[in-house]
PDB file of C-alpha atoms in Angstrom:
ATOM      1  CA  UNK A   1     -50.077  59.672 105.548  1.00  0.00           C
ATOM      2  CA  UNK A   2     -52.159  62.715 104.770  1.00  0.00           C
ATOM      3  CA  UNK A   3     -51.762  65.194 101.921  1.00  0.00           C
ATOM      4  CA  UNK A   4     -53.692  67.948 100.190  1.00  0.00           C
ATOM      5  CA  UNK A   5     -53.722  69.079  96.572  1.00  0.00           C
ATOM      6  CA  UNK A   6     -55.211  72.393  95.541  1.00  0.00           C
ATOM      7  CA  UNK A   7     -55.939  72.607  91.838  1.00  0.00           C
ATOM      8  CA  UNK A   8     -55.101  75.990  90.387  1.00  0.00           C
ATOM      9  CA  UNK A   9     -52.614  78.358  91.986  1.00  0.00           C
ATOM     10  CA  UNK A  10     -54.560  81.350  90.636  1.00  0.00           C
ATOM     11  CA  UNK A  11     -58.287  81.726  90.054  1.00  0.00           C
ATOM     12  CA  UNK A  12     -59.885  84.855  88.645  1.00  0.00           C
ATOM     13  CA  UNK A  13     -63.625  85.580  88.718  1.00  0.00           C
ATOM     14  CA  UNK A  14     -65.817  88.571  88.059  1.00  0.00           C
ATOM     15  CA  UNK A  15     -67.623  90.268  90.883  1.00  0.00           C
ATOM     16  CA  UNK A  16     -70.961  88.505  91.403  1.00  0.00           C
ATOM     17  CA  UNK A  17     -69.804  85.262  89.771  1.00  0.00           C
ATOM     18  CA  UNK A  18     -69.534  81.859  91.404  1.00  0.00           C
ATOM     19  CA  UNK A  19     -66.341  81.106  93.280  1.00  0.00           C
ATOM     20  CA  UNK A  20     -65.076  77.514  93.132  1.00  0.00           C
ATOM     21  CA  UNK A  21     -61.735  76.592  94.705  1.00  0.00           C
ATOM     22  CA  UNK A  22     -60.749  72.955  94.423  1.00  0.00           C
ATOM     23  CA  UNK A  23     -59.179  70.767  97.076  1.00  0.00           C
ATOM     24  CA  UNK A  24     -58.482  67.046  97.010  1.00  0.00           C
ATOM     25  CA  UNK A  25     -57.103  65.188  99.973  1.00  0.00           C
ATOM     26  CA  UNK A  26     -55.460  61.907 100.776  1.00  0.00           C
ATOM     27  CA  UNK A  27     -55.845  60.390 104.203  1.00  0.00           C
ATOM     28  CA  UNK A  28     -55.477  56.921 105.655  1.00  0.00           C
ATOM     29  CA  UNK A  29     -57.895  57.799 108.475  1.00  0.00           C
ATOM     30  CA  UNK A  30     -61.193  59.704 108.484  1.00  0.00           C
ATOM     31  CA  UNK A  31     -60.054  63.227 107.702  1.00  0.00           C
ATOM     32  CA  UNK A  32     -60.551  66.485 109.475  1.00  0.00           C
ATOM     33  CA  UNK A  33     -60.475  69.189 106.799  1.00  0.00           C
ATOM     34  CA  UNK A  34     -60.137  72.949 106.967  1.00  0.00           C
ATOM     35  CA  UNK A  35     -60.245  75.985 104.720  1.00  0.00           C
ATOM     36  CA  UNK A  36     -58.333  79.094 105.741  1.00  0.00           C
ATOM     37  CA  UNK A  37     -58.087  82.526 104.130  1.00  0.00           C
ATOM     38  CA  UNK A  38     -55.041  84.792 104.193  1.00  0.00           C
ATOM     39  CA  UNK A  39     -54.973  88.471 103.310  1.00  0.00           C
ATOM     40  CA  UNK A  40     -51.605  90.003 102.333  1.00  0.00           C
ATOM     41  CA  UNK A  41     -49.038  90.049 105.139  1.00  0.00           C
ATOM     42  CA  UNK A  42     -51.488  88.669 107.668  1.00  0.00           C
ATOM     43  CA  UNK A  43     -52.058  85.419 109.491  1.00  0.00           C
ATOM     44  CA  UNK A  44     -54.591  82.781 108.512  1.00  0.00           C
ATOM     45  CA  UNK A  45     -58.261  82.985 109.401  1.00  0.00           C
ATOM     46  CA  UNK A  46     -60.485  79.935 109.566  1.00  0.00           C
ATOM     47  CA  UNK A  47     -63.299  79.907 107.017  1.00  0.00           C
ATOM     48  CA  UNK A  48     -64.790  76.540 107.870  1.00  0.00           C
ATOM     49  CA  UNK A  49     -63.971  73.015 108.997  1.00  0.00           C
ATOM     50  CA  UNK A  50     -65.233  69.485 108.474  1.00  0.00           C
ATOM     51  CA  UNK A  51     -65.039  67.136 111.436  1.00  0.00           C
ATOM     52  CA  UNK A  52     -67.203  64.183 110.321  1.00  0.00           C
ATOM     53  CA  UNK A  53     -70.588  65.735 111.037  1.00  0.00           C
ATOM     54  CA  UNK A  54     -72.638  67.197 108.144  1.00  0.00           C
ATOM     55  CA  UNK A  55     -70.993  66.826 104.742  1.00  0.00           C
ATOM     56  CA  UNK A  56     -72.040  70.325 103.679  1.00  0.00           C
ATOM     57  CA  UNK A  57     -70.245  72.806 105.873  1.00  0.00           C
ATOM     58  CA  UNK A  58     -71.124  76.483 106.043  1.00  0.00           C
ATOM     59  CA  UNK A  59     -68.522  79.007 107.005  1.00  0.00           C
ATOM     60  CA  UNK A  60     -68.015  82.700 107.380  1.00  0.00           C
ATOM     61  CA  UNK A  61     -68.464  85.341 104.677  1.00  0.00           C
ATOM     62  CA  UNK A  62     -70.926  83.191 102.703  1.00  0.00           C
ATOM     63  CA  UNK A  63     -68.492  80.377 101.923  1.00  0.00           C
ATOM     64  CA  UNK A  64     -69.347  76.712 102.105  1.00  0.00           C
ATOM     65  CA  UNK A  65     -67.668  73.422 101.282  1.00  0.00           C
ATOM     66  CA  UNK A  66     -68.903  69.934 100.603  1.00  0.00           C
ATOM     67  CA  UNK A  67     -67.082  66.831 101.779  1.00  0.00           C
ATOM     68  CA  UNK A  68     -67.260  64.072  99.161  1.00  0.00           C
ATOM     69  CA  UNK A  69     -65.623  60.904 100.362  1.00  0.00           C
ATOM     70  CA  UNK A  70     -66.018  59.073  97.036  1.00  0.00           C
ATOM     71  CA  UNK A  71     -64.147  61.855  95.254  1.00  0.00           C
ATOM     72  CA  UNK A  72     -61.778  62.639  98.165  1.00  0.00           C
ATOM     73  CA  UNK A  73     -62.678  66.272  97.647  1.00  0.00           C
ATOM     74  CA  UNK A  74     -63.512  69.265  99.795  1.00  0.00           C
ATOM     75  CA  UNK A  75     -64.121  72.100  97.334  1.00  0.00           C
ATOM     76  CA  UNK A  76     -64.867  75.615  98.558  1.00  0.00           C
ATOM     77  CA  UNK A  77     -67.676  77.620  96.965  1.00  0.00           C
ATOM     78  CA  UNK A  78     -69.390  80.972  97.236  1.00  0.00           C
ATOM     79  CA  UNK A  79     -72.395  81.827  95.069  1.00  0.00           C
ATOM     80  CA  UNK A  80     -71.466  85.443  94.401  1.00  0.00           C
ATOM     81  CA  UNK A  81     -67.950  86.855  94.623  1.00  0.00           C
ATOM     82  CA  UNK A  82     -67.257  90.181  96.257  1.00  0.00           C
ATOM     83  CA  UNK A  83     -64.205  92.359  95.810  1.00  0.00           C
ATOM     84  CA  UNK A  84     -63.314  91.771  99.456  1.00  0.00           C
ATOM     85  CA  UNK A  85     -62.960  88.015  98.761  1.00  0.00           C
ATOM     86  CA  UNK A  86     -59.680  88.620  96.941  1.00  0.00           C
ATOM     87  CA  UNK A  87     -57.111  86.752  99.028  1.00  0.00           C
ATOM     88  CA  UNK A  88     -55.190  83.490  99.180  1.00  0.00           C
ATOM     89  CA  UNK A  89     -57.064  80.379 100.269  1.00  0.00           C
ATOM     90  CA  UNK A  90     -55.560  77.297 101.843  1.00  0.00           C
ATOM     91  CA  UNK A  91     -57.043  73.857 102.238  1.00  0.00           C
ATOM     92  CA  UNK A  92     -55.616  71.722 105.035  1.00  0.00           C
ATOM     93  CA  UNK A  93     -56.002  68.252 106.513  1.00  0.00           C
ATOM     94  CA  UNK A  94     -55.182  67.361 110.084  1.00  0.00           C
ATOM     95  CA  UNK A  95     -51.989  65.323 110.378  1.00  0.00           C
ATOM     96  CA  UNK A  96     -51.394  62.377 112.662  1.00  0.00           C
ATOM     97  CA  UNK A  97     -49.629  64.549 115.266  1.00  0.00           C
ATOM     98  CA  UNK A  98     -52.329  67.183 115.397  1.00  0.00           C
ATOM     99  CA  UNK A  99     -50.549  69.514 113.014  1.00  0.00           C
ATOM    100  CA  UNK A 100     -52.110  70.836 109.812  1.00  0.00           C
ATOM    101  CA  UNK A 101     -50.913  69.714 106.395  1.00  0.00           C
ATOM    102  CA  UNK A 102     -51.554  72.492 103.903  1.00  0.00           C
ATOM    103  CA  UNK A 103     -52.056  72.674 100.203  1.00  0.00           C
ATOM    104  CA  UNK A 104     -49.971  75.194  98.290  1.00  0.00           C
ATOM    105  CA  UNK A 105     -52.767  77.726  98.223  1.00  0.00           C
ATOM    106  CA  UNK A 106     -54.977  79.347  95.595  1.00  0.00           C
ATOM    107  CA  UNK A 107     -54.911  83.087  95.002  1.00  0.00           C
ATOM    108  CA  UNK A 108     -58.340  84.417  94.203  1.00  0.00           C
ATOM    109  CA  UNK A 109     -58.659  87.590  92.152  1.00  0.00           C
ATOM    110  CA  UNK A 110     -62.012  89.339  91.765  1.00  0.00           C
ATOM    111  CA  UNK A 111     -62.526  91.597  88.755  1.00  0.00           C
ATOM    112  CA  UNK A 112     -64.971  94.484  88.919  1.00  0.00           C
TER     113      UNK A 112
ATOM    114  CA  UNK B   1     -59.225  90.001 123.895  1.00  0.00           C
ATOM    115  CA  UNK B   2     -57.820  86.507 123.578  1.00  0.00           C
ATOM    116  CA  UNK B   3     -55.469  85.740 120.792  1.00  0.00           C
ATOM    117  CA  UNK B   4     -51.977  85.052 119.551  1.00  0.00           C
ATOM    118  CA  UNK B   5     -49.336  87.721 119.280  1.00  0.00           C
ATOM    119  CA  UNK B   6     -46.116  87.504 117.317  1.00  0.00           C
ATOM    120  CA  UNK B   7     -43.242  89.912 117.473  1.00  0.00           C
ATOM    121  CA  UNK B   8     -41.575  91.574 115.799  1.00  0.00           C
ATOM    122  CA  UNK B   9     -43.579  92.071 112.621  1.00  0.00           C
ATOM    123  CA  UNK B  10     -40.354  92.392 110.611  1.00  0.00           C
ATOM    124  CA  UNK B  11     -36.968  91.006 111.573  1.00  0.00           C
ATOM    125  CA  UNK B  12     -33.616  91.415 109.885  1.00  0.00           C
ATOM    126  CA  UNK B  13     -30.862  88.882 110.266  1.00  0.00           C
ATOM    127  CA  UNK B  14     -27.194  89.355 109.529  1.00  0.00           C
ATOM    128  CA  UNK B  15     -24.934  86.586 108.290  1.00  0.00           C
ATOM    129  CA  UNK B  16     -24.065  84.130 111.055  1.00  0.00           C
ATOM    130  CA  UNK B  17     -26.539  85.590 113.513  1.00  0.00           C
ATOM    131  CA  UNK B  18     -29.158  83.748 115.541  1.00  0.00           C
ATOM    132  CA  UNK B  19     -32.512  85.487 115.851  1.00  0.00           C
ATOM    133  CA  UNK B  20     -35.538  84.675 117.989  1.00  0.00           C
ATOM    134  CA  UNK B  21     -39.171  85.096 117.000  1.00  0.00           C
ATOM    135  CA  UNK B  22     -41.679  85.516 119.771  1.00  0.00           C
ATOM    136  CA  UNK B  23     -45.083  83.817 119.972  1.00  0.00           C
ATOM    137  CA  UNK B  24     -47.442  84.351 122.904  1.00  0.00           C
ATOM    138  CA  UNK B  25     -51.030  83.172 123.366  1.00  0.00           C
ATOM    139  CA  UNK B  26     -53.590  83.905 126.053  1.00  0.00           C
ATOM    140  CA  UNK B  27     -56.130  81.347 124.862  1.00  0.00           C
ATOM    141  CA  UNK B  28     -55.054  78.743 127.429  1.00  0.00           C
ATOM    142  CA  UNK B  29     -54.266  76.361 124.573  1.00  0.00           C
ATOM    143  CA  UNK B  30     -52.082  73.334 125.204  1.00  0.00           C
ATOM    144  CA  UNK B  31     -50.739  72.897 121.669  1.00  0.00           C
ATOM    145  CA  UNK B  32     -48.603  75.365 119.739  1.00  0.00           C
ATOM    146  CA  UNK B  33     -47.061  75.221 116.282  1.00  0.00           C
ATOM    147  CA  UNK B  34     -44.557  77.025 114.084  1.00  0.00           C
ATOM    148  CA  UNK B  35     -44.993  77.121 110.323  1.00  0.00           C
ATOM    149  CA  UNK B  36     -42.853  78.598 107.589  1.00  0.00           C
ATOM    150  CA  UNK B  37     -44.502  80.101 104.522  1.00  0.00           C
ATOM    151  CA  UNK B  38     -42.735  80.596 101.196  1.00  0.00           C
ATOM    152  CA  UNK B  39     -44.472  81.893  98.064  1.00  0.00           C
ATOM    153  CA  UNK B  40     -46.176  79.110  96.140  1.00  0.00           C
ATOM    154  CA  UNK B  41     -45.299  76.457  98.719  1.00  0.00           C
ATOM    155  CA  UNK B  42     -48.039  76.792 101.269  1.00  0.00           C
ATOM    156  CA  UNK B  43     -47.173  76.381 104.926  1.00  0.00           C
ATOM    157  CA  UNK B  44     -44.709  73.838 106.230  1.00  0.00           C
ATOM    158  CA  UNK B  45     -44.399  72.681 109.810  1.00  0.00           C
ATOM    159  CA  UNK B  46     -41.164  73.524 111.639  1.00  0.00           C
ATOM    160  CA  UNK B  47     -41.838  72.463 115.237  1.00  0.00           C
ATOM    161  CA  UNK B  48     -44.816  71.760 117.419  1.00  0.00           C
ATOM    162  CA  UNK B  49     -45.514  71.340 121.103  1.00  0.00           C
ATOM    163  CA  UNK B  50     -48.480  69.567 122.608  1.00  0.00           C
ATOM    164  CA  UNK B  51     -47.626  70.307 126.229  1.00  0.00           C
ATOM    165  CA  UNK B  52     -45.258  72.405 128.299  1.00  0.00           C
ATOM    166  CA  UNK B  53     -41.628  71.198 128.324  1.00  0.00           C
ATOM    167  CA  UNK B  54     -42.184  68.965 125.330  1.00  0.00           C
ATOM    168  CA  UNK B  55     -41.844  69.625 121.605  1.00  0.00           C
ATOM    169  CA  UNK B  56     -41.382  67.677 118.400  1.00  0.00           C
ATOM    170  CA  UNK B  57     -39.673  68.323 115.080  1.00  0.00           C
ATOM    171  CA  UNK B  58     -41.811  68.978 112.071  1.00  0.00           C
ATOM    172  CA  UNK B  59     -40.977  68.531 108.417  1.00  0.00           C
ATOM    173  CA  UNK B  60     -38.333  71.269 108.154  1.00  0.00           C
ATOM    174  CA  UNK B  61     -36.765  71.569 111.631  1.00  0.00           C
ATOM    175  CA  UNK B  62     -33.128  71.772 110.505  1.00  0.00           C
ATOM    176  CA  UNK B  63     -31.604  75.126 111.397  1.00  0.00           C
ATOM    177  CA  UNK B  64     -34.320  75.986 113.921  1.00  0.00           C
ATOM    178  CA  UNK B  65     -34.771  75.489 117.645  1.00  0.00           C
ATOM    179  CA  UNK B  66     -37.639  76.059 120.088  1.00  0.00           C
ATOM    180  CA  UNK B  67     -38.452  75.985 123.770  1.00  0.00           C
ATOM    181  CA  UNK B  68     -41.706  75.577 125.700  1.00  0.00           C
ATOM    182  CA  UNK B  69     -41.074  76.600 129.269  1.00  0.00           C
ATOM    183  CA  UNK B  70     -44.466  78.225 129.736  1.00  0.00           C
ATOM    184  CA  UNK B  71     -47.858  77.263 128.399  1.00  0.00           C
ATOM    185  CA  UNK B  72     -48.425  80.642 126.793  1.00  0.00           C
ATOM    186  CA  UNK B  73     -45.052  81.033 125.079  1.00  0.00           C
ATOM    187  CA  UNK B  74     -43.342  79.168 122.235  1.00  0.00           C
ATOM    188  CA  UNK B  75     -40.336  81.121 120.882  1.00  0.00           C
ATOM    189  CA  UNK B  76     -38.581  80.055 117.696  1.00  0.00           C
ATOM    190  CA  UNK B  77     -34.864  80.617 117.153  1.00  0.00           C
ATOM    191  CA  UNK B  78     -33.552  80.732 113.626  1.00  0.00           C
ATOM    192  CA  UNK B  79     -29.923  79.708 113.892  1.00  0.00           C
ATOM    193  CA  UNK B  80     -27.006  80.476 111.614  1.00  0.00           C
ATOM    194  CA  UNK B  81     -27.291  76.895 110.345  1.00  0.00           C
ATOM    195  CA  UNK B  82     -30.475  77.859 108.505  1.00  0.00           C
ATOM    196  CA  UNK B  83     -29.015  78.957 105.180  1.00  0.00           C
ATOM    197  CA  UNK B  84     -32.206  80.242 103.616  1.00  0.00           C
ATOM    198  CA  UNK B  85     -34.186  81.868 106.414  1.00  0.00           C
ATOM    199  CA  UNK B  86     -36.026  84.497 104.395  1.00  0.00           C
ATOM    200  CA  UNK B  87     -39.713  83.641 104.798  1.00  0.00           C
ATOM    201  CA  UNK B  88     -42.932  84.497 106.581  1.00  0.00           C
ATOM    202  CA  UNK B  89     -43.215  82.688 109.911  1.00  0.00           C
ATOM    203  CA  UNK B  90     -46.568  81.857 111.433  1.00  0.00           C
ATOM    204  CA  UNK B  91     -47.316  80.649 114.930  1.00  0.00           C
ATOM    205  CA  UNK B  92     -50.542  78.815 115.758  1.00  0.00           C
ATOM    206  CA  UNK B  93     -52.209  77.243 118.744  1.00  0.00           C
ATOM    207  CA  UNK B  94     -55.085  74.884 119.449  1.00  0.00           C
ATOM    208  CA  UNK B  95     -56.849  73.445 122.453  1.00  0.00           C
ATOM    209  CA  UNK B  96     -55.039  70.245 121.728  1.00  0.00           C
ATOM    210  CA  UNK B  97     -57.613  67.756 120.622  1.00  0.00           C
ATOM    211  CA  UNK B  98     -57.332  66.316 117.151  1.00  0.00           C
ATOM    212  CA  UNK B  99     -60.314  67.964 115.536  1.00  0.00           C
ATOM    213  CA  UNK B 100     -59.991  71.375 117.115  1.00  0.00           C
ATOM    214  CA  UNK B 101     -59.242  74.514 115.179  1.00  0.00           C
ATOM    215  CA  UNK B 102     -55.773  76.006 114.981  1.00  0.00           C
ATOM    216  CA  UNK B 103     -55.678  79.767 115.486  1.00  0.00           C
ATOM    217  CA  UNK B 104     -52.925  81.759 113.848  1.00  0.00           C
ATOM    218  CA  UNK B 105     -50.939  84.794 114.829  1.00  0.00           C
ATOM    219  CA  UNK B 106     -50.268  87.715 112.454  1.00  0.00           C
ATOM    220  CA  UNK B 107     -46.841  86.425 111.433  1.00  0.00           C
ATOM    221  CA  UNK B 108     -43.237  87.635 111.391  1.00  0.00           C
ATOM    222  CA  UNK B 109     -41.400  88.350 108.155  1.00  0.00           C
ATOM    223  CA  UNK B 110     -37.717  87.499 108.378  1.00  0.00           C
ATOM    224  CA  UNK B 111     -35.319  89.104 105.951  1.00  0.00           C
ATOM    225  CA  UNK B 112     -31.590  88.633 105.537  1.00  0.00           C
ATOM    226  CA  UNK B 113     -29.280  91.633 105.294  1.00  0.00           C
TER     227      UNK B 113
END
């Protein structure tokens, strides 16, 4: 069975600082992993996905994530936070039926 | 423009009433999904359909029903048996293969009067 744990329900950074959002997964098969972003009262938008190709995945808006099998992690990073990055971020792993299994989300706040 | 539409944006349900949330996609995707989102709980799968005229229960299907009569449509009915329906409901679709991306609609917020 697959599962996802996101460490930290709230993360606050200053504008221009490094963003690091943590995600650990559990999967009995090679995982397909995703990061989505959600702005208030909107749907989810894909940031990036890992599908067993390169372990360092680059996404939209300057975000990237590194797949580390030994650590069962898929942390999301951005070198320099912008005010517009304030949102909720969800890590997800593909389930056995094709559905997505989500973490509980991390709300990112960006201070000026 | 291709995408997923959900309607209405806000929906109010009275005690004992069934309500139906609409989800339509013009992406020609085979698979469609319904998720429920509650604060601090992430998204949980209600139902999914991988092909027309077939659908499967997800983790929290009790009190919900769906149909998939057309490829582009996957309506969700919240029945009176669902005692705590207040939530944000998200519909998604994907081409259907295991590693493909799921695309999400803008969501419907259901509130109880």
